[in-house]
PDB file of C-alpha atoms in Angstrom:
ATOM      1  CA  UNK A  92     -57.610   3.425 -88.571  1.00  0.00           C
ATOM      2  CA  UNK A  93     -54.568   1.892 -90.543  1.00  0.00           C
ATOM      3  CA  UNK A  94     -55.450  -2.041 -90.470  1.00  0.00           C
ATOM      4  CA  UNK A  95     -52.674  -4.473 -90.466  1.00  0.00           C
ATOM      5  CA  UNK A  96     -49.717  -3.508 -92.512  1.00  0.00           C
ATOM      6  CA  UNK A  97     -47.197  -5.521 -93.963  1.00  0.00           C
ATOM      7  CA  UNK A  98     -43.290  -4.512 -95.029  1.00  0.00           C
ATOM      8  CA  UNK A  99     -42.054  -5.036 -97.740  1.00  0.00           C
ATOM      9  CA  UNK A 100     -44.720  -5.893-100.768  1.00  0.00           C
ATOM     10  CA  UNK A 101     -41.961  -7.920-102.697  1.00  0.00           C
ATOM     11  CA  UNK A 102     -38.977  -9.393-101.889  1.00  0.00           C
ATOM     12  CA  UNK A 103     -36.320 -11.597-103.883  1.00  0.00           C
ATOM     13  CA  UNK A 104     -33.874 -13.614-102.353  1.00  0.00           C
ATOM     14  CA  UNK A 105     -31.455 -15.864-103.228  1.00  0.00           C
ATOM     15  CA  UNK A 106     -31.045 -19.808-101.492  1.00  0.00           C
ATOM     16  CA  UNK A 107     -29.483 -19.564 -98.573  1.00  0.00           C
ATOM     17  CA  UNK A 108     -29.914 -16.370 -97.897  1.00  0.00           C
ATOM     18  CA  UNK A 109     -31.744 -14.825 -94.249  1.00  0.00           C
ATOM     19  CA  UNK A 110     -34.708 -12.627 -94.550  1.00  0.00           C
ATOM     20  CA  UNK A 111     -37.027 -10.617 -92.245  1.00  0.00           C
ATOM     21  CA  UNK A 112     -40.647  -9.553 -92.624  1.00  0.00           C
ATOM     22  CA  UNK A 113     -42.639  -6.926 -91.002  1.00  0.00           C
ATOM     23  CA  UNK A 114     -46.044  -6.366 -89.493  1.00  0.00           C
ATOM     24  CA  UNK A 115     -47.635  -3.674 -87.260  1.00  0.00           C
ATOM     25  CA  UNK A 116     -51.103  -4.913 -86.204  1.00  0.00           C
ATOM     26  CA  UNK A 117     -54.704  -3.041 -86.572  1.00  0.00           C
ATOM     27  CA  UNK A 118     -54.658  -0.389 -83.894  1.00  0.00           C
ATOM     28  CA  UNK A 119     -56.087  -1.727 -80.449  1.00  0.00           C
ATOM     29  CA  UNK A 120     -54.740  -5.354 -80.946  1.00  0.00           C
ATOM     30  CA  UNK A 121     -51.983  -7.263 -79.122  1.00  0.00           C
ATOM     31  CA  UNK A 122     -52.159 -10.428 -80.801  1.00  0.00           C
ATOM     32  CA  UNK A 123     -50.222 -11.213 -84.208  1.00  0.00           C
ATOM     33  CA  UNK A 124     -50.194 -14.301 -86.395  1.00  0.00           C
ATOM     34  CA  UNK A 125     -48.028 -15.614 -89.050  1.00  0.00           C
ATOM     35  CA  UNK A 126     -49.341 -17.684 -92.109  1.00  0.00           C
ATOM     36  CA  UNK A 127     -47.207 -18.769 -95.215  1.00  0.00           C
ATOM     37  CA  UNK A 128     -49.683 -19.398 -98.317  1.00  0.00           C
ATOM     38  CA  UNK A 129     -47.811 -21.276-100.812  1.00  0.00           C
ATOM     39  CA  UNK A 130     -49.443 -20.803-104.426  1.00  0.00           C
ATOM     40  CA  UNK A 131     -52.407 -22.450-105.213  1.00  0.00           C
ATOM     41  CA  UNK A 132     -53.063 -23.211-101.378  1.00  0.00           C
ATOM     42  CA  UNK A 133     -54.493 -22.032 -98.378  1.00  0.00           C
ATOM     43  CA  UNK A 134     -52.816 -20.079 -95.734  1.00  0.00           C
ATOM     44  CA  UNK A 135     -50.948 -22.466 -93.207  1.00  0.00           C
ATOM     45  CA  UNK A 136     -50.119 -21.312 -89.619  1.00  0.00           C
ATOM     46  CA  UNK A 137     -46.486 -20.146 -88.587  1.00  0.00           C
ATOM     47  CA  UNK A 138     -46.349 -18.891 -85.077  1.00  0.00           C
ATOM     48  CA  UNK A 139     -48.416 -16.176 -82.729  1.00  0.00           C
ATOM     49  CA  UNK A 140     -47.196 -13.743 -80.774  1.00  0.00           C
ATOM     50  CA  UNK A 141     -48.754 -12.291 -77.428  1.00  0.00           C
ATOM     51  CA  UNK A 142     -46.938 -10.112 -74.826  1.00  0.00           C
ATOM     52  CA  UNK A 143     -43.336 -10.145 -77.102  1.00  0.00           C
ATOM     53  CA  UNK A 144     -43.398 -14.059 -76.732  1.00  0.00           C
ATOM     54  CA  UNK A 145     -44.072 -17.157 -79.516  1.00  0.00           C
ATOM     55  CA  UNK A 146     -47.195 -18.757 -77.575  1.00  0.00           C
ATOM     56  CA  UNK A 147     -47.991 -21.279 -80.283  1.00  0.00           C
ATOM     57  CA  UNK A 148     -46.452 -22.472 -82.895  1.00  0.00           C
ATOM     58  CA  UNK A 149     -47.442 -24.480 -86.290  1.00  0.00           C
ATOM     59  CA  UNK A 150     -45.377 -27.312 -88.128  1.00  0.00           C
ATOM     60  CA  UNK A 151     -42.603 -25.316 -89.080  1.00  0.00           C
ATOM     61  CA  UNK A 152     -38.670 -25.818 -88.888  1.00  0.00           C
ATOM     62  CA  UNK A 153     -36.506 -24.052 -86.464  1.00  0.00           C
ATOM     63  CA  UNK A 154     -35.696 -21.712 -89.457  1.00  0.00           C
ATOM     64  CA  UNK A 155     -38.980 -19.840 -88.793  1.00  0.00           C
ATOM     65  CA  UNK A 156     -38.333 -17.178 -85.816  1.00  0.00           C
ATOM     66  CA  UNK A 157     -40.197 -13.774 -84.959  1.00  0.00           C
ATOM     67  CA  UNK A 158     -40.076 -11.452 -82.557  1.00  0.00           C
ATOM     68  CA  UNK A 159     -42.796  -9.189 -81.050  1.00  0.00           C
ATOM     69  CA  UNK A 160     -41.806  -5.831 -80.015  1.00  0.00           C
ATOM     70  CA  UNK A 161     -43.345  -3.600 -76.824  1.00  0.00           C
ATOM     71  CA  UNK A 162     -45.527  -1.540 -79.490  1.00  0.00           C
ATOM     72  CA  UNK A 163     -46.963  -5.085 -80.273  1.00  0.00           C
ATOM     73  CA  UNK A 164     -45.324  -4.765 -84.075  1.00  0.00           C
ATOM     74  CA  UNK A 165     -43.865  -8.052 -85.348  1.00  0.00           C
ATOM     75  CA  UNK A 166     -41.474  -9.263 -87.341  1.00  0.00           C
ATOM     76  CA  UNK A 167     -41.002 -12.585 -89.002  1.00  0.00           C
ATOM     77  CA  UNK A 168     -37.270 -14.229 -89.679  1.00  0.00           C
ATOM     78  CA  UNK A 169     -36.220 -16.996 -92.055  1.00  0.00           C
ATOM     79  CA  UNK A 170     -32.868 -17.877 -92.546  1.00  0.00           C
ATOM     80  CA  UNK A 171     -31.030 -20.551 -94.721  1.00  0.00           C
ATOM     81  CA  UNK A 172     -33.889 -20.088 -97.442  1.00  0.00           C
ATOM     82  CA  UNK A 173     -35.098 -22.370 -99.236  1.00  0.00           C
ATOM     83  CA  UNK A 174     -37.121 -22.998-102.799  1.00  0.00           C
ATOM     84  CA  UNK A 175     -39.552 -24.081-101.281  1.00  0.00           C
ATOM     85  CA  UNK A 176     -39.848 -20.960 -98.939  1.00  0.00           C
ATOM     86  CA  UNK A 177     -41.137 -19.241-102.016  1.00  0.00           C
ATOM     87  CA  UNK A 178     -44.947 -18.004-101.108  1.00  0.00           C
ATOM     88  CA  UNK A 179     -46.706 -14.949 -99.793  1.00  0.00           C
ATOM     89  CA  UNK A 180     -46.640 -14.519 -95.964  1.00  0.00           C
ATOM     90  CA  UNK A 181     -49.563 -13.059 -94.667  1.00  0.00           C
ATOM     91  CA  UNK A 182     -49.856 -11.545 -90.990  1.00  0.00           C
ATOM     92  CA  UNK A 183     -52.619 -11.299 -88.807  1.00  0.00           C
ATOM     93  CA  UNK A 184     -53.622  -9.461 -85.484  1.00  0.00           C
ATOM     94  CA  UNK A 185     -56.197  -9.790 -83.083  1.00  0.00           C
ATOM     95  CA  UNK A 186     -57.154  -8.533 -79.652  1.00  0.00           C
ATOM     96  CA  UNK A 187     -56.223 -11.677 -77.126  1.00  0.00           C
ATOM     97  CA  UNK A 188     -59.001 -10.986 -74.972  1.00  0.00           C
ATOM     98  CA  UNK A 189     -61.373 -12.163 -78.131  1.00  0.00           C
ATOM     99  CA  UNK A 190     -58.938 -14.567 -79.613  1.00  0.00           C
ATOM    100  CA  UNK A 191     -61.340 -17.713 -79.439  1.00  0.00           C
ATOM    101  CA  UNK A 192     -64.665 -15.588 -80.896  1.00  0.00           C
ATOM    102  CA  UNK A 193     -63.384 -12.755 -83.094  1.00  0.00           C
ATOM    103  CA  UNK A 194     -62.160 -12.305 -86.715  1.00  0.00           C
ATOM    104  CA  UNK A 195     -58.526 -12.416 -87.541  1.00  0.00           C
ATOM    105  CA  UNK A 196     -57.541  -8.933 -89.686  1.00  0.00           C
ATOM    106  CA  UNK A 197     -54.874  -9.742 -92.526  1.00  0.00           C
ATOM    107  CA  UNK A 198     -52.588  -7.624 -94.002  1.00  0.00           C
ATOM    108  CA  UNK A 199     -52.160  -7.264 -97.822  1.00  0.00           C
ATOM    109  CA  UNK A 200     -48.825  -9.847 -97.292  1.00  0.00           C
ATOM    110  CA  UNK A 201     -45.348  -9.590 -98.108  1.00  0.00           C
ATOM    111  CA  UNK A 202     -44.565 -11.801-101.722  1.00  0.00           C
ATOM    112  CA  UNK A 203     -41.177 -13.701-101.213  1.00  0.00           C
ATOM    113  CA  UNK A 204     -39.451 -15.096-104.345  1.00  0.00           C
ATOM    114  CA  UNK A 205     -36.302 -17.179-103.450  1.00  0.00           C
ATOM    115  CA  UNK A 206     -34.484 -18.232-106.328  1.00  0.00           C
TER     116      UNK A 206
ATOM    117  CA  UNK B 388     -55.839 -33.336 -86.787  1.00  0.00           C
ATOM    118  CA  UNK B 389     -58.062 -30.665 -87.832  1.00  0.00           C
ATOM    119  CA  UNK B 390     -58.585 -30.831 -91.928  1.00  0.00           C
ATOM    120  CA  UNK B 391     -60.614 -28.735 -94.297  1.00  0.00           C
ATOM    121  CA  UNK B 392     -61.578 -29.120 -97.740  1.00  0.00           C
ATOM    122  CA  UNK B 393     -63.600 -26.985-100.347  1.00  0.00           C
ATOM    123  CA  UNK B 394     -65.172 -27.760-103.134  1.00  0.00           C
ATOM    124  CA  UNK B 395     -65.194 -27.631-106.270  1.00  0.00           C
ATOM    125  CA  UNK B 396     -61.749 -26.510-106.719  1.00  0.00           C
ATOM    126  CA  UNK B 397     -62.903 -23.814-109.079  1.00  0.00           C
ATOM    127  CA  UNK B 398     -65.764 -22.708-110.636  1.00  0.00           C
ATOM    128  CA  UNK B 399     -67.035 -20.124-113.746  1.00  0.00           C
ATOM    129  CA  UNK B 400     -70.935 -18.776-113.564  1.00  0.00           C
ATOM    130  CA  UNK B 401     -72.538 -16.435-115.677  1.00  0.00           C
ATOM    131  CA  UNK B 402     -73.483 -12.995-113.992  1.00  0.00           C
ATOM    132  CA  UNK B 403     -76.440 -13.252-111.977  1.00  0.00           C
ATOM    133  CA  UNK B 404     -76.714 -16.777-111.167  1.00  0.00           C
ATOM    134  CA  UNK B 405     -77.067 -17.943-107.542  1.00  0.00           C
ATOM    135  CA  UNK B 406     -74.140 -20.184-105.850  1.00  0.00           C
ATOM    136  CA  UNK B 407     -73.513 -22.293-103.292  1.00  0.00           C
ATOM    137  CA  UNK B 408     -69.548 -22.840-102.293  1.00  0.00           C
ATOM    138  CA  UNK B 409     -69.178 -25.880 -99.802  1.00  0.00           C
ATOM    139  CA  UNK B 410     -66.815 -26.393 -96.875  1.00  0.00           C
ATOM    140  CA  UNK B 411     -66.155 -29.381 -94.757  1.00  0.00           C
ATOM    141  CA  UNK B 412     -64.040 -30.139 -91.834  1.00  0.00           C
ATOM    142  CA  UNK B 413     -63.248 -33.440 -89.641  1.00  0.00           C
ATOM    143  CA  UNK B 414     -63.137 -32.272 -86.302  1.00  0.00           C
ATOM    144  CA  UNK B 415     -66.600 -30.665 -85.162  1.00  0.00           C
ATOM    145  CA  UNK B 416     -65.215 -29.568 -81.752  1.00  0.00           C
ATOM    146  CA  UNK B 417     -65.026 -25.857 -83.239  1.00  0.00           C
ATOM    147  CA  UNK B 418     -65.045 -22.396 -81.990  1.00  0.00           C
ATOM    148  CA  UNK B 419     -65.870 -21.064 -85.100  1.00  0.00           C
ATOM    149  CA  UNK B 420     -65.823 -21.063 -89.116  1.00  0.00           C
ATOM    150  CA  UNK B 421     -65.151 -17.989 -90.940  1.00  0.00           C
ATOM    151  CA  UNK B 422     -65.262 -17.233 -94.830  1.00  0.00           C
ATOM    152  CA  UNK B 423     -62.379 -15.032 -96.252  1.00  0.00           C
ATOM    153  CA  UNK B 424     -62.000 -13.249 -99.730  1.00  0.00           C
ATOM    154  CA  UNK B 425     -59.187 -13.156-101.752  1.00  0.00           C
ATOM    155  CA  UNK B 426     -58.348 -11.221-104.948  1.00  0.00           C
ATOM    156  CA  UNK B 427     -55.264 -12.468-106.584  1.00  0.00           C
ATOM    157  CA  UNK B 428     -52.018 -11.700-104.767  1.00  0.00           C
ATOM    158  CA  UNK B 429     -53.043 -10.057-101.967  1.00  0.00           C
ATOM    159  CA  UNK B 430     -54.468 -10.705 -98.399  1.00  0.00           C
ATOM    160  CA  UNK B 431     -57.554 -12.254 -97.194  1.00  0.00           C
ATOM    161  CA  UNK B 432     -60.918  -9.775 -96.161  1.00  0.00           C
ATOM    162  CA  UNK B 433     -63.167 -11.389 -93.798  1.00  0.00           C
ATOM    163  CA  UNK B 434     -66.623 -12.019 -94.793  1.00  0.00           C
ATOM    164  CA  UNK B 435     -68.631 -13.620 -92.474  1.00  0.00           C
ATOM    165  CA  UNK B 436     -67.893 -15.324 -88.859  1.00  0.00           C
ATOM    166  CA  UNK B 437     -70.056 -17.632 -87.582  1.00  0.00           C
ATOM    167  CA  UNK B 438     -70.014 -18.978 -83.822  1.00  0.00           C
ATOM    168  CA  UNK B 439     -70.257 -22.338 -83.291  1.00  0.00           C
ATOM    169  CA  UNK B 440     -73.722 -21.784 -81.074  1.00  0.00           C
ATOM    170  CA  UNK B 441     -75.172 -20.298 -84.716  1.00  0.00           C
ATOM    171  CA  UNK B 442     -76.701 -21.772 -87.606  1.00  0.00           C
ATOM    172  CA  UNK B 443     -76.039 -19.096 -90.340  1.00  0.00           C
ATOM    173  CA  UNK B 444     -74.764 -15.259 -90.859  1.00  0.00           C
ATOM    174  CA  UNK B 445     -76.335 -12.876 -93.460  1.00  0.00           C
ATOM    175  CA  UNK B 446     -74.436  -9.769 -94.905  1.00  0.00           C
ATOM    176  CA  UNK B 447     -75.776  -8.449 -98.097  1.00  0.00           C
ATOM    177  CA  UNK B 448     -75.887 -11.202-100.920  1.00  0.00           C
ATOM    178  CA  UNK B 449     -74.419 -14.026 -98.331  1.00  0.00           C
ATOM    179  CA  UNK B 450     -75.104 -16.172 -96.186  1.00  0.00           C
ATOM    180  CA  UNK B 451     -73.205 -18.451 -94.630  1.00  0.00           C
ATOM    181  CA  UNK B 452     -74.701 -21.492 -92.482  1.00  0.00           C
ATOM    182  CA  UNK B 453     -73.026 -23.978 -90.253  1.00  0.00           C
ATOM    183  CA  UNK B 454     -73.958 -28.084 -89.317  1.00  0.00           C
ATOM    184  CA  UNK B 455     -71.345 -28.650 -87.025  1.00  0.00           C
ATOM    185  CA  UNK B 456     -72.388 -32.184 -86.620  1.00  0.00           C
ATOM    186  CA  UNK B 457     -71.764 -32.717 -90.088  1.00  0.00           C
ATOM    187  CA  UNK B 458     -68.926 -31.254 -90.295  1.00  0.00           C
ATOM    188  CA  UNK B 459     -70.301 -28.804 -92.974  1.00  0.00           C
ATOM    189  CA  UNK B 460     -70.747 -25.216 -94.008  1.00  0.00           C
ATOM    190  CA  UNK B 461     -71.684 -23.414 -97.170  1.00  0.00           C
ATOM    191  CA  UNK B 462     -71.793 -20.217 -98.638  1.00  0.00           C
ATOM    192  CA  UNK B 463     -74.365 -18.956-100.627  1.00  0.00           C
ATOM    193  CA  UNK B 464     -73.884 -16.239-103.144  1.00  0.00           C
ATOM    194  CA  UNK B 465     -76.874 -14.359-104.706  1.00  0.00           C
ATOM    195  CA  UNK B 466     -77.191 -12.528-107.992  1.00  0.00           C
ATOM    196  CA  UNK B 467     -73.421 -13.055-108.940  1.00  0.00           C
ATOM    197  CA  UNK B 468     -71.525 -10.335-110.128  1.00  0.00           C
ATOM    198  CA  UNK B 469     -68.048  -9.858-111.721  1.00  0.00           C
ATOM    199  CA  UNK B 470     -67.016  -8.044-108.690  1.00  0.00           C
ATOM    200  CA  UNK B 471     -67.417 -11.390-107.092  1.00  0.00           C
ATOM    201  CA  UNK B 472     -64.846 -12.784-108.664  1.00  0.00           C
ATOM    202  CA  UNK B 473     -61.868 -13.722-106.414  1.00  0.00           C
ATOM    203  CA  UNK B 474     -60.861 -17.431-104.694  1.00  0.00           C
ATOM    204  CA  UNK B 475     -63.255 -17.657-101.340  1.00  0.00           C
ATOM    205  CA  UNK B 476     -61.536 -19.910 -98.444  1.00  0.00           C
ATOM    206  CA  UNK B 477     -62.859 -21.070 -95.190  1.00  0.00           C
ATOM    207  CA  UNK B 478     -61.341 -21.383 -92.304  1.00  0.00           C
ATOM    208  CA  UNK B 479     -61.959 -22.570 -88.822  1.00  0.00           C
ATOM    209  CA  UNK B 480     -61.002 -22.579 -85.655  1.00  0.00           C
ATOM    210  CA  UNK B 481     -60.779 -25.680 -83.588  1.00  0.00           C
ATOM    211  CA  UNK B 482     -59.354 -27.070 -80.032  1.00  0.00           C
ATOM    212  CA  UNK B 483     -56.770 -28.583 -81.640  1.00  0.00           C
ATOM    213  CA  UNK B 484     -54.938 -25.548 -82.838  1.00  0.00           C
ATOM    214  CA  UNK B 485     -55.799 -23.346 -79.961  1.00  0.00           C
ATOM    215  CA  UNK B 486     -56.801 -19.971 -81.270  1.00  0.00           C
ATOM    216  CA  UNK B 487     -55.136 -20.666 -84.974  1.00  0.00           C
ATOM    217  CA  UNK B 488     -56.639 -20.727 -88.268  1.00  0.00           C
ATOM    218  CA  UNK B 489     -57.010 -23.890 -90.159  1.00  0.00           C
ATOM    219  CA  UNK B 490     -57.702 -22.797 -93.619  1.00  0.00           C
ATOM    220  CA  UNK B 491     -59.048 -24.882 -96.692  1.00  0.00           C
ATOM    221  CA  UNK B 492     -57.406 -24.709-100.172  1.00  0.00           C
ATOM    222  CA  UNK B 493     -60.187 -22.089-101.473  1.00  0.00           C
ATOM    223  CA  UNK B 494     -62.920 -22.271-104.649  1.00  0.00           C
ATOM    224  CA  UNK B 495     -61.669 -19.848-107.163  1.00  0.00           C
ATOM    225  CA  UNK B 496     -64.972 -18.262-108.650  1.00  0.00           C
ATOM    226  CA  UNK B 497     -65.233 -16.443-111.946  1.00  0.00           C
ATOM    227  CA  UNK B 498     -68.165 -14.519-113.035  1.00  0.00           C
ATOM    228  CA  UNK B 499     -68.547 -13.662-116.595  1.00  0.00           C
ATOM    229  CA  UNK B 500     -70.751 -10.823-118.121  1.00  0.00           C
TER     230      UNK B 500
END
């Protein structure tokens, strides 16, 4: 069983600039999760995504989309980057039907630079 | 609005001590409270998940316990080793952010040899 995988490891951009991360979730799961983890802090909550829609979303600007595709893969978007944007985004999936009681399982994260 | 903190920030033990790393959140209407491992730059690896209806989880040389009332938790590491050395964050998961994650900003642990 493959876990969560993330694409690409590293990624530099410059400000301005639109970018798109990837995530296909642990095999059996439907449910994926966004988190940006700026450094030094803990992971904060983009946006989930169940059945190819956003079904809750954290306090991030409009500049934060995703998309969930029929195979339950994700990706995250972020366009007009930012600085500040710099951090390592980390995706998660989980089966809905245990989304209140079970673990979360994390990929190894995709590192954006923006300079 | 759901807040966690951990502390200390960071913290350097000689192999084989025992540990405690301490958690605390404001809103004790949780689901649950889990403790991740990190290693530097990459993703988190779950370590123990306690239910809100529980008082503790054991796996190996932790344990984890939960006082919801108090709006605490703690993790207790036995026997150190440098293999333990990584930044440990707790999370839970609350009403108020539906099935999200509401992380704290981690204890960085080093064990020496």
């Amino acid at each position: 069983d493959a876990g969560v995988t993330q694409s690409p490891t590293h990624l530099i951009k410059t400000r301005g600039q639109q970018v798109t991360l990837r995530c296909s979730p642990k095999s059996g799961h439907d449910t994926v999760s966004w988190y940006q983890q700026a450094l030094g802090q803990g992971p904060q909550f983009i946006f989930q995504y169940y059945e190819e829609e956003e079904r809750q979303r954290g306090n991030f600007p409009d500049r934060f989309s995703g998309h969930q595709f029929p195979n339950y893969s994700s990706e995250l978007n972020v366009n007009a980057l930012l600085l500040g944007d710099s951090a390592l985004y980390l995706c998660a999936s989980s089966d809905d039907l245990a989304s209140y009681t079970d673990t979360q399982y994390f990929g190894p994260g995709t590192r954006l630079t923006v300079l | 609005k759901q807040e966690v903190t951990q502390i200390p920030a960071a913290l350097s033990v000689p192999e084989g001590e025992n540990l405690v790393l301490n958690c605390s959140f404001t809103d004790s209407a949780i689901y649950n409270l889990q403790w991740f491992r990190q290693d530097p730059g990459k993703g988190l690896t779950s370590l123990l998940l306690i239910q809100s209806s529980q008082r503790e989880q054991t796996s190996g040389r932790l344990n984890a316990s939960l006082d919801k009332s108090s709006g605490r938790s703690t993790l207790y590491i036995a026997a150190s080793q440098p293999g333990d050395s990584a930044t440990y964050l707790c999370a839970v998961r609350s009403g108020q952010a539906g099935t999200a994650l509401i992380f704290g900003k981690g204890t960085t642990l080093s064990v020496s040899s």
